[in-house]
C-alpha cells in the first residue's frame, strides 16, 4: 500500500509540474511525422483529381513532374549531387579552414606538416630589439599609451569588447613599429593585406590535405625573410622522431570532401609586387561564430603559416623536395593581453613520409603584455586588490613583437 501511495503522489507531482505550460517550455519535441508510403500496383492506375483542377474528397492526390525553368535563377539554384560534379574524385581530401578546431592542437599540426618544435624564439631574433639603435624613442611610455588607448579611450561605452580592443591594440603596436622606417628603410618595402584566400595542397602518407580559407592580417614584403637555422641545423632534423597521438586519427576534426581541386594559390596575382609573406597577425576573437581554445588557436596560426610558406615554395622552386633556400614565415596571435609568437621555416616539401629532413617551428606561447587594465578598481573586503588603470606592464613582450617586426629589415 505504501508503494502504491508513493507512486500515485509521483504521478500527481508530474501532472502538476507542467500544468498550463506550453510544449516548447517543457522541452518536449513532437514526434516526427512519417511520410505515407505510396503503393504502386502494376496495371492499376489511381484515380486522381488532377483533371478536375480542385480537391475532391476520396480521390488521390496527383503526382506532377518537377517543373524546371528554361532560364537560370540564382535564387532557386539547386546544386547537383556530389558524384555528378565535374570536380568529384573518389579519393577524399581533408581540408583545414579558419574555423577548424583540431583536437590535438599543435601536436596534430606538427604531424600534419612534418615539423620539429623548438620552444622559445631564436636568440638572433631576440637580440634585434636589444640594440639601442633598433628601439623606439620613449618606447615603454608609448606602448603603455597604446594599451590605454585600446582599453580605455577608444570607446564611448563603459568598456570596449575584446574584439574591439584587441584589434585596436594590434594596429597601435604596428603603427609604433612603423615609426622606425626613417632609420630602417627596408620597412617601407612592406604592405599589409587582409581578407585574401589561401589554398595549399600536400600529401601526408596516403592522405591528401588542403588548407583553404581566409586568415588574419598579413604583412607582405618585396624581399624574403632570411633563414633562421643553417644547413647543419637543418640536416640534424633528419634524426628527429615525430610524435604520434595514437589512437587518435591525425585527420580528426578536419573536413572530409570529395569535391575539390588540387591547387596552390597565395591569394595574389603572379605580378604582385609584394610576393613574400613576412608575418601573419591573428586575433583570437575575430570571428564571433567560432571561438577557439588557446591550443587550437595556436594550431590555426601554425597551419596557415605553413600554408603561406608552402605556396611560396611551390611558386619559387616547383616540385623540388629539399629546398635550396628555406622559406621563413612568422606569425603573431593575440587576444588583447596575451601574445603568441611563432617563426616557421619550411625546409622540405616532401611530406609523405616520416623520415628525412623536417621543417622547423619556434614557438613562444602565452606571453603576457600586462596583468590588468581595469576601468574601475577591484575591491574585495573593503581593500583595493587591483587599482584602476594599467597594471603589471611587461616591456619584454613588446621587445619580442618588435624583434619579429624588424626581422629582415636590419
CSV table of C-alpha atoms in Angstrom, one decimal:
chain,number,residue,atom,x,y,z
A,1,UNK,CA,0.0,0.0,0.0
A,2,UNK,CA,2.9,2.4,0.8
A,3,UNK,CA,4.4,1.8,-2.7
A,4,UNK,CA,1.1,2.4,-4.4
A,5,UNK,CA,0.5,5.7,-2.5
A,6,UNK,CA,4.0,6.9,-3.3
A,7,UNK,CA,3.5,6.1,-7.0
A,8,UNK,CA,0.3,8.0,-7.0
A,9,UNK,CA,2.0,11.0,-5.4
A,10,UNK,CA,4.7,10.9,-8.0
A,11,UNK,CA,2.1,10.9,-10.8
A,12,UNK,CA,0.3,13.7,-9.2
A,13,UNK,CA,3.5,15.8,-9.0
A,14,UNK,CA,4.4,15.1,-12.6
A,15,UNK,CA,0.9,16.1,-13.7
A,16,UNK,CA,1.1,19.4,-11.7
A,17,UNK,CA,4.6,20.2,-12.8
A,18,UNK,CA,3.6,21.0,-16.4
A,19,UNK,CA,0.2,22.4,-15.6
A,20,UNK,CA,-0.8,25.2,-18.0
A,21,UNK,CA,2.7,25.2,-19.6
A,22,UNK,CA,3.2,25.0,-23.4
A,23,UNK,CA,5.1,22.2,-25.1
A,24,UNK,CA,8.0,24.5,-26.0
A,25,UNK,CA,8.7,25.3,-22.3
A,26,UNK,CA,8.6,21.7,-21.2
A,27,UNK,CA,11.2,20.9,-23.8
A,28,UNK,CA,9.1,18.1,-25.3
A,29,UNK,CA,9.7,17.6,-29.0
A,30,UNK,CA,6.7,16.4,-31.0
A,31,UNK,CA,7.3,13.1,-32.8
A,32,UNK,CA,8.4,13.4,-36.4
A,33,UNK,CA,5.6,12.6,-38.8
A,34,UNK,CA,6.3,9.6,-41.1
A,35,UNK,CA,5.5,10.2,-44.7
A,36,UNK,CA,2.8,8.0,-46.2
A,37,UNK,CA,4.1,5.2,-48.3
A,38,UNK,CA,2.8,5.2,-51.9
A,39,UNK,CA,1.9,1.8,-53.1
A,40,UNK,CA,2.0,1.4,-56.9
A,41,UNK,CA,0.3,-1.7,-58.3
A,42,UNK,CA,1.3,-2.5,-62.0
A,43,UNK,CA,-1.7,-2.2,-64.3
A,44,UNK,CA,-3.8,-0.4,-61.8
A,45,UNK,CA,-3.9,3.4,-62.1
A,46,UNK,CA,-5.0,5.5,-59.2
A,47,UNK,CA,-8.0,7.9,-59.8
A,48,UNK,CA,-6.8,11.4,-59.0
A,49,UNK,CA,-8.5,14.8,-59.0
A,50,UNK,CA,-5.9,16.3,-61.4
A,51,UNK,CA,-8.3,16.7,-64.3
A,52,UNK,CA,-10.9,18.5,-62.2
A,53,UNK,CA,-8.3,21.1,-61.1
A,54,UNK,CA,-9.6,21.1,-57.5
A,55,UNK,CA,-9.5,18.9,-54.4
A,56,UNK,CA,-12.1,16.1,-54.4
A,57,UNK,CA,-12.6,14.0,-51.2
A,58,UNK,CA,-12.0,10.3,-51.9
A,59,UNK,CA,-9.7,10.8,-54.9
A,60,UNK,CA,-5.9,10.6,-54.6
A,61,UNK,CA,-3.5,13.5,-54.9
A,62,UNK,CA,-2.0,13.7,-58.4
A,63,UNK,CA,1.8,13.5,-58.9
A,64,UNK,CA,3.1,16.1,-61.3
A,65,UNK,CA,6.6,16.1,-62.8
A,66,UNK,CA,9.0,18.6,-61.4
A,67,UNK,CA,8.9,21.9,-63.3
A,68,UNK,CA,12.2,23.2,-64.4
A,69,UNK,CA,12.9,26.7,-65.6
A,70,UNK,CA,14.3,27.4,-69.0
A,71,UNK,CA,16.4,30.2,-67.5
A,72,UNK,CA,19.0,30.4,-64.7
A,73,UNK,CA,17.7,32.0,-61.5
A,74,UNK,CA,20.3,32.2,-58.7
A,75,UNK,CA,17.6,32.4,-56.1
A,76,UNK,CA,16.3,29.0,-56.9
A,77,UNK,CA,19.5,27.2,-57.8
A,78,UNK,CA,19.9,23.6,-56.7
A,79,UNK,CA,23.3,22.0,-56.8
A,80,UNK,CA,23.6,18.6,-58.5
A,81,UNK,CA,24.6,15.6,-56.4
A,82,UNK,CA,28.2,15.5,-55.4
A,83,UNK,CA,29.0,12.5,-57.6
A,84,UNK,CA,27.8,14.4,-60.7
A,85,UNK,CA,30.0,17.4,-60.2
A,86,UNK,CA,33.0,17.8,-62.6
A,87,UNK,CA,35.4,18.1,-59.6
A,88,UNK,CA,34.3,15.0,-57.9
A,89,UNK,CA,37.0,12.5,-57.0
A,90,UNK,CA,36.9,9.1,-55.4
A,91,UNK,CA,39.9,9.8,-53.2
A,92,UNK,CA,38.8,12.2,-50.3
A,93,UNK,CA,40.6,15.3,-49.3
A,94,UNK,CA,40.9,16.6,-45.7
A,95,UNK,CA,40.5,20.3,-45.5
A,96,UNK,CA,41.8,22.6,-42.7
A,97,UNK,CA,40.0,26.0,-42.7
A,98,UNK,CA,39.9,29.1,-40.4
A,99,UNK,CA,37.2,27.5,-38.2
A,100,UNK,CA,38.8,24.1,-37.7
A,101,UNK,CA,39.3,23.2,-34.1
A,102,UNK,CA,42.0,20.5,-34.1
A,103,UNK,CA,41.5,18.1,-31.2
A,104,UNK,CA,45.3,17.7,-30.5
A,105,UNK,CA,46.2,21.3,-31.3
A,106,UNK,CA,49.8,22.0,-32.0
A,107,UNK,CA,50.8,18.3,-31.8
A,108,UNK,CA,48.4,17.4,-34.6
A,109,UNK,CA,49.7,20.3,-36.7
A,110,UNK,CA,53.3,19.1,-36.1
A,111,UNK,CA,52.5,15.7,-37.5
A,112,UNK,CA,50.5,17.1,-40.5
A,113,UNK,CA,53.3,19.4,-41.5
A,114,UNK,CA,56.2,17.1,-40.6
A,115,UNK,CA,57.7,19.7,-38.3
A,116,UNK,CA,60.1,19.8,-35.4
A,117,UNK,CA,59.0,22.0,-32.5
A,118,UNK,CA,61.6,24.3,-30.7
A,119,UNK,CA,60.4,26.1,-27.6
A,120,UNK,CA,61.2,29.8,-27.4
A,121,UNK,CA,62.2,32.3,-30.1
A,122,UNK,CA,65.6,32.1,-31.9
A,123,UNK,CA,68.2,34.1,-29.9
A,124,UNK,CA,69.3,36.0,-33.0
A,125,UNK,CA,65.8,37.4,-33.4
A,126,UNK,CA,65.6,38.5,-29.7
A,127,UNK,CA,68.9,40.3,-30.0
A,128,UNK,CA,67.5,42.6,-32.7
A,129,UNK,CA,65.3,44.6,-30.2
A,130,UNK,CA,68.0,44.8,-27.6
A,131,UNK,CA,70.2,47.2,-29.6
A,132,UNK,CA,69.5,50.8,-28.7
A,133,UNK,CA,69.6,51.7,-32.4
A,134,UNK,CA,66.5,49.4,-33.0
A,135,UNK,CA,64.4,50.8,-30.2
A,136,UNK,CA,61.6,53.4,-30.4
A,137,UNK,CA,62.2,56.7,-28.5
A,138,UNK,CA,60.2,56.6,-25.2
A,139,UNK,CA,59.3,53.0,-26.1
A,140,UNK,CA,57.7,51.9,-22.8
A,141,UNK,CA,55.7,55.0,-22.3
A,142,UNK,CA,54.3,54.9,-25.9
A,143,UNK,CA,53.4,51.2,-25.6
A,144,UNK,CA,51.6,51.8,-22.4
A,145,UNK,CA,49.7,54.7,-24.0
A,146,UNK,CA,48.8,52.4,-26.9
A,147,UNK,CA,47.4,49.9,-24.4
A,148,UNK,CA,45.4,52.6,-22.6
A,149,UNK,CA,44.0,53.8,-25.9
A,150,UNK,CA,42.8,50.4,-26.8
A,151,UNK,CA,41.3,49.5,-23.3
A,152,UNK,CA,40.1,52.9,-22.1
A,153,UNK,CA,40.0,55.7,-24.6
A,154,UNK,CA,38.8,54.2,-27.9
A,155,UNK,CA,35.1,53.8,-26.9
A,156,UNK,CA,32.1,55.8,-25.8
A,157,UNK,CA,30.8,52.9,-23.7
A,158,UNK,CA,31.9,51.9,-20.2
A,159,UNK,CA,34.3,49.4,-21.5
A,160,UNK,CA,35.1,48.1,-25.0
A,161,UNK,CA,34.6,44.5,-26.0
A,162,UNK,CA,37.5,42.1,-26.6
A,163,UNK,CA,37.0,42.0,-30.3
A,164,UNK,CA,37.4,45.8,-30.5
A,165,UNK,CA,40.3,46.5,-28.1
A,166,UNK,CA,42.4,43.5,-29.4
A,167,UNK,CA,42.2,44.8,-32.9
A,168,UNK,CA,42.9,48.4,-31.8
A,169,UNK,CA,45.9,47.3,-29.8
A,170,UNK,CA,47.4,45.3,-32.6
A,171,UNK,CA,47.1,48.3,-35.0
A,172,UNK,CA,48.6,50.6,-32.4
A,173,UNK,CA,51.6,48.4,-31.9
A,174,UNK,CA,52.1,48.0,-35.7
A,175,UNK,CA,51.9,51.8,-36.0
A,176,UNK,CA,54.6,52.2,-33.3
A,177,UNK,CA,56.9,49.7,-35.1
A,178,UNK,CA,56.4,51.5,-38.4
A,179,UNK,CA,57.8,54.7,-36.9
A,180,UNK,CA,61.3,53.1,-37.3
A,181,UNK,CA,61.1,53.4,-41.1
A,182,UNK,CA,63.3,56.5,-41.1
A,183,UNK,CA,66.2,54.5,-39.6
A,184,UNK,CA,65.3,51.2,-41.3
A,185,UNK,CA,64.3,51.9,-44.9
A,186,UNK,CA,63.5,48.3,-45.6
A,187,UNK,CA,60.3,48.6,-43.6
A,188,UNK,CA,59.0,50.7,-46.5
A,189,UNK,CA,59.1,47.7,-48.8
A,190,UNK,CA,56.2,46.1,-47.0
A,191,UNK,CA,52.5,46.3,-47.2
A,192,UNK,CA,49.5,44.9,-45.1
A,193,UNK,CA,46.8,42.8,-46.7
A,194,UNK,CA,43.7,41.2,-45.3
A,195,UNK,CA,40.7,39.1,-46.5
A,196,UNK,CA,42.7,37.2,-49.0
A,197,UNK,CA,42.0,33.5,-49.7
A,198,UNK,CA,44.8,30.9,-49.3
A,199,UNK,CA,44.9,27.4,-50.9
A,200,UNK,CA,47.7,25.0,-50.3
A,201,UNK,CA,47.8,21.2,-51.1
A,202,UNK,CA,50.1,18.5,-49.9
A,203,UNK,CA,50.2,14.7,-49.3
A,204,UNK,CA,51.0,13.2,-45.9
A,205,UNK,CA,51.3,9.4,-46.1
A,206,UNK,CA,48.4,8.2,-48.3
A,207,UNK,CA,46.1,11.1,-47.5
A,208,UNK,CA,45.6,14.4,-49.3
A,209,UNK,CA,45.4,17.6,-47.3
A,210,UNK,CA,44.4,21.2,-48.1
A,211,UNK,CA,44.4,24.5,-46.3
A,212,UNK,CA,41.7,26.7,-47.6
A,213,UNK,CA,40.1,30.0,-46.5
A,214,UNK,CA,40.9,33.4,-45.2
A,215,UNK,CA,43.3,34.0,-42.3
A,216,UNK,CA,44.4,37.0,-40.4
A,217,UNK,CA,46.2,40.2,-41.3
A,218,UNK,CA,49.2,39.5,-43.5
A,219,UNK,CA,52.3,41.7,-43.9
A,220,UNK,CA,53.8,41.1,-47.3
A,221,UNK,CA,57.3,42.1,-48.3
A,222,UNK,CA,59.3,42.6,-51.5
A,223,UNK,CA,62.2,40.7,-50.1
A,224,UNK,CA,62.1,37.2,-48.5
A,225,UNK,CA,62.9,36.7,-44.8
A,226,UNK,CA,66.4,35.2,-44.2
A,227,UNK,CA,66.6,31.6,-42.9
A,228,UNK,CA,66.8,31.2,-39.2
A,229,UNK,CA,68.8,28.0,-39.0
A,230,UNK,CA,71.8,27.0,-41.2
A,231,UNK,CA,72.4,23.9,-43.2
A,232,UNK,CA,73.9,22.0,-40.3
A,233,UNK,CA,70.9,22.5,-38.1
A,234,UNK,CA,68.6,21.6,-41.0
A,235,UNK,CA,70.5,18.4,-41.6
A,236,UNK,CA,70.2,17.5,-37.9
A,237,UNK,CA,66.4,17.5,-38.1
A,238,UNK,CA,66.6,14.2,-40.0
A,239,UNK,CA,67.2,12.4,-36.7
A,240,UNK,CA,64.1,13.9,-35.1
A,241,UNK,CA,61.3,11.5,-34.4
A,242,UNK,CA,57.8,12.9,-35.0
A,243,UNK,CA,55.4,12.5,-32.0
A,244,UNK,CA,52.3,10.4,-32.6
A,245,UNK,CA,49.0,10.6,-30.7
A,246,UNK,CA,47.6,7.1,-31.4
A,247,UNK,CA,44.7,6.0,-31.2
A,248,UNK,CA,43.5,9.5,-32.3
A,249,UNK,CA,43.5,9.9,-36.0
A,250,UNK,CA,45.6,12.7,-37.5
A,251,UNK,CA,42.6,13.7,-39.6
A,252,UNK,CA,40.2,14.1,-36.7
A,253,UNK,CA,38.1,17.3,-36.9
A,254,UNK,CA,39.2,18.0,-40.5
A,255,UNK,CA,36.5,18.4,-43.1
A,256,UNK,CA,36.4,15.4,-45.5
A,257,UNK,CA,35.4,16.4,-49.0
A,258,UNK,CA,35.2,14.6,-52.4
A,259,UNK,CA,34.6,17.7,-54.5
A,260,UNK,CA,37.9,19.6,-54.6
A,261,UNK,CA,40.6,20.9,-56.9
A,262,UNK,CA,44.3,20.5,-56.1
A,263,UNK,CA,45.8,23.9,-56.2
A,264,UNK,CA,48.5,26.1,-54.6
A,265,UNK,CA,47.4,29.8,-54.6
A,266,UNK,CA,48.7,32.6,-52.3
A,267,UNK,CA,45.6,34.7,-53.0
A,268,UNK,CA,47.5,37.3,-55.1
A,269,UNK,CA,48.4,37.6,-58.7
A,270,UNK,CA,51.7,36.5,-60.1
A,271,UNK,CA,52.8,40.1,-60.8
A,272,UNK,CA,52.0,41.2,-57.2
A,273,UNK,CA,55.0,43.4,-56.2
A,274,UNK,CA,54.9,42.1,-52.6
A,275,UNK,CA,55.1,38.3,-53.1
A,276,UNK,CA,56.8,37.2,-49.9
A,277,UNK,CA,54.8,36.6,-46.7
A,278,UNK,CA,56.5,38.2,-43.8
A,279,UNK,CA,54.3,38.0,-40.7
A,280,UNK,CA,50.7,36.9,-40.1
A,281,UNK,CA,48.7,38.6,-37.3
A,282,UNK,CA,45.8,36.7,-35.8
A,283,UNK,CA,43.1,37.9,-33.4
A,284,UNK,CA,41.7,35.3,-31.1
A,285,UNK,CA,38.2,36.7,-31.0
A,286,UNK,CA,38.0,38.0,-34.6
A,287,UNK,CA,35.2,35.5,-35.6
A,288,UNK,CA,32.4,35.6,-33.0
A,289,UNK,CA,30.8,32.5,-34.5
A,290,UNK,CA,34.0,30.4,-33.9
A,291,UNK,CA,35.8,30.7,-30.6
A,292,UNK,CA,38.9,28.5,-30.4
A,293,UNK,CA,40.6,27.5,-27.2
A,294,UNK,CA,44.3,28.7,-26.9
A,295,UNK,CA,45.8,25.3,-28.0
A,296,UNK,CA,43.5,25.2,-31.1
A,297,UNK,CA,44.2,28.9,-31.8
A,298,UNK,CA,47.9,28.2,-31.9
A,299,UNK,CA,47.3,25.3,-34.2
A,300,UNK,CA,45.4,27.6,-36.6
A,301,UNK,CA,48.3,30.0,-36.5
A,302,UNK,CA,50.7,27.2,-37.3
A,303,UNK,CA,48.7,25.7,-40.2
A,304,UNK,CA,48.1,29.0,-42.0
A,305,UNK,CA,51.8,30.0,-41.5
A,306,UNK,CA,52.8,26.7,-43.0
A,307,UNK,CA,50.3,27.1,-45.9
A,308,UNK,CA,51.8,30.5,-46.9
A,309,UNK,CA,55.3,29.1,-46.8
A,310,UNK,CA,54.3,26.0,-48.8
A,311,UNK,CA,52.6,28.1,-51.6
A,312,UNK,CA,55.6,30.4,-51.8
A,313,UNK,CA,58.0,27.3,-52.1
A,314,UNK,CA,55.9,25.9,-54.9
A,315,UNK,CA,55.9,29.2,-56.8
A,316,UNK,CA,59.7,29.6,-56.4
A,317,UNK,CA,61.1,26.0,-56.7
A,318,UNK,CA,58.2,24.0,-58.2
A,319,UNK,CA,58.0,20.3,-57.1
A,320,UNK,CA,61.6,20.3,-55.6
A,321,UNK,CA,61.7,18.3,-52.4
A,322,UNK,CA,64.5,19.6,-50.2
A,323,UNK,CA,64.7,23.4,-50.7
A,324,UNK,CA,68.0,25.0,-51.6
A,325,UNK,CA,66.9,28.1,-49.6
A,326,UNK,CA,64.3,27.6,-46.9
A,327,UNK,CA,61.2,29.7,-46.8
A,328,UNK,CA,60.6,31.5,-43.5
A,329,UNK,CA,57.2,33.0,-42.4
A,330,UNK,CA,56.3,34.4,-38.9
A,331,UNK,CA,53.1,34.7,-37.0
A,332,UNK,CA,51.8,36.7,-34.0
A,333,UNK,CA,48.5,36.0,-32.3
A,334,UNK,CA,46.8,37.9,-29.5
A,335,UNK,CA,43.6,38.3,-27.6
A,336,UNK,CA,44.4,41.9,-26.5
A,337,UNK,CA,46.5,40.8,-23.5
A,338,UNK,CA,48.3,37.5,-24.1
A,339,UNK,CA,50.5,37.1,-27.2
A,340,UNK,CA,51.6,34.0,-29.1
A,341,UNK,CA,54.9,34.3,-31.2
A,342,UNK,CA,55.8,31.8,-33.9
A,343,UNK,CA,58.6,31.5,-36.5
A,344,UNK,CA,58.2,28.8,-39.1
A,345,UNK,CA,60.9,27.6,-41.5
A,346,UNK,CA,60.0,25.3,-44.4
A,347,UNK,CA,63.0,23.1,-45.3
A,348,UNK,CA,61.3,20.5,-47.4
A,349,UNK,CA,58.1,19.9,-49.4
A,350,UNK,CA,58.5,16.1,-49.2
A,351,UNK,CA,55.9,15.5,-46.5
A,352,UNK,CA,54.7,12.0,-47.5
A,353,UNK,CA,57.0,10.0,-45.2
A,354,UNK,CA,58.2,10.5,-41.6
A,355,UNK,CA,61.9,10.2,-42.5
A,356,UNK,CA,64.3,12.7,-43.9
A,357,UNK,CA,64.6,16.4,-43.4
A,358,UNK,CA,61.9,18.0,-41.2
A,359,UNK,CA,60.6,21.5,-41.1
A,360,UNK,CA,61.2,23.7,-38.0
A,361,UNK,CA,59.0,26.0,-35.9
A,362,UNK,CA,59.9,28.2,-32.9
A,363,UNK,CA,57.0,28.8,-30.6
A,364,UNK,CA,56.8,31.2,-27.6
A,365,UNK,CA,53.3,30.8,-26.1
A,366,UNK,CA,51.1,32.7,-23.6
A,367,UNK,CA,53.3,35.7,-23.2
A,368,UNK,CA,51.5,38.5,-21.2
A,369,UNK,CA,51.9,42.1,-22.2
A,370,UNK,CA,50.3,43.3,-19.0
A,371,UNK,CA,48.4,41.9,-16.0
A,372,UNK,CA,45.3,44.1,-15.6
A,373,UNK,CA,43.6,47.0,-17.3
A,374,UNK,CA,40.7,48.0,-15.1
A,375,UNK,CA,38.2,50.8,-15.7
A,376,UNK,CA,37.2,50.5,-12.1
A,377,UNK,CA,39.3,49.2,-9.2
A,378,UNK,CA,38.8,45.7,-8.0
A,379,UNK,CA,37.7,45.9,-4.3
A,380,UNK,CA,37.3,42.9,-2.0
A,381,UNK,CA,36.6,43.1,1.7
A,382,UNK,CA,37.0,46.9,1.6
A,383,UNK,CA,40.5,46.5,0.2
A,384,UNK,CA,41.7,47.5,-3.3
A,385,UNK,CA,43.1,44.4,-4.8
A,386,UNK,CA,43.7,45.8,-8.3
A,387,UNK,CA,43.8,49.6,-8.8
A,388,UNK,CA,42.1,51.3,-11.7
A,389,UNK,CA,44.2,51.7,-14.9
A,390,UNK,CA,47.0,49.7,-16.4
A,391,UNK,CA,48.9,47.4,-14.0
A,392,UNK,CA,51.8,44.9,-14.5
A,393,UNK,CA,53.2,46.1,-17.8
A,394,UNK,CA,55.9,43.8,-19.2
A,395,UNK,CA,58.2,45.5,-21.6
A,396,UNK,CA,59.9,42.3,-22.7
A,397,UNK,CA,56.8,41.2,-24.5
A,398,UNK,CA,56.8,44.2,-26.8
A,399,UNK,CA,60.5,43.6,-27.4
A,400,UNK,CA,59.6,40.2,-28.9
A,401,UNK,CA,56.9,41.8,-31.0
A,402,UNK,CA,59.4,44.4,-32.3
A,403,UNK,CA,62.0,41.8,-32.9
A,404,UNK,CA,59.7,39.9,-35.3
A,405,UNK,CA,58.8,43.1,-37.0
A,406,UNK,CA,62.4,44.1,-37.6
A,407,UNK,CA,63.4,40.7,-38.8
A,408,UNK,CA,64.6,41.1,-42.4
A,409,UNK,CA,64.9,44.9,-42.1
A,410,UNK,CA,68.1,45.1,-40.0
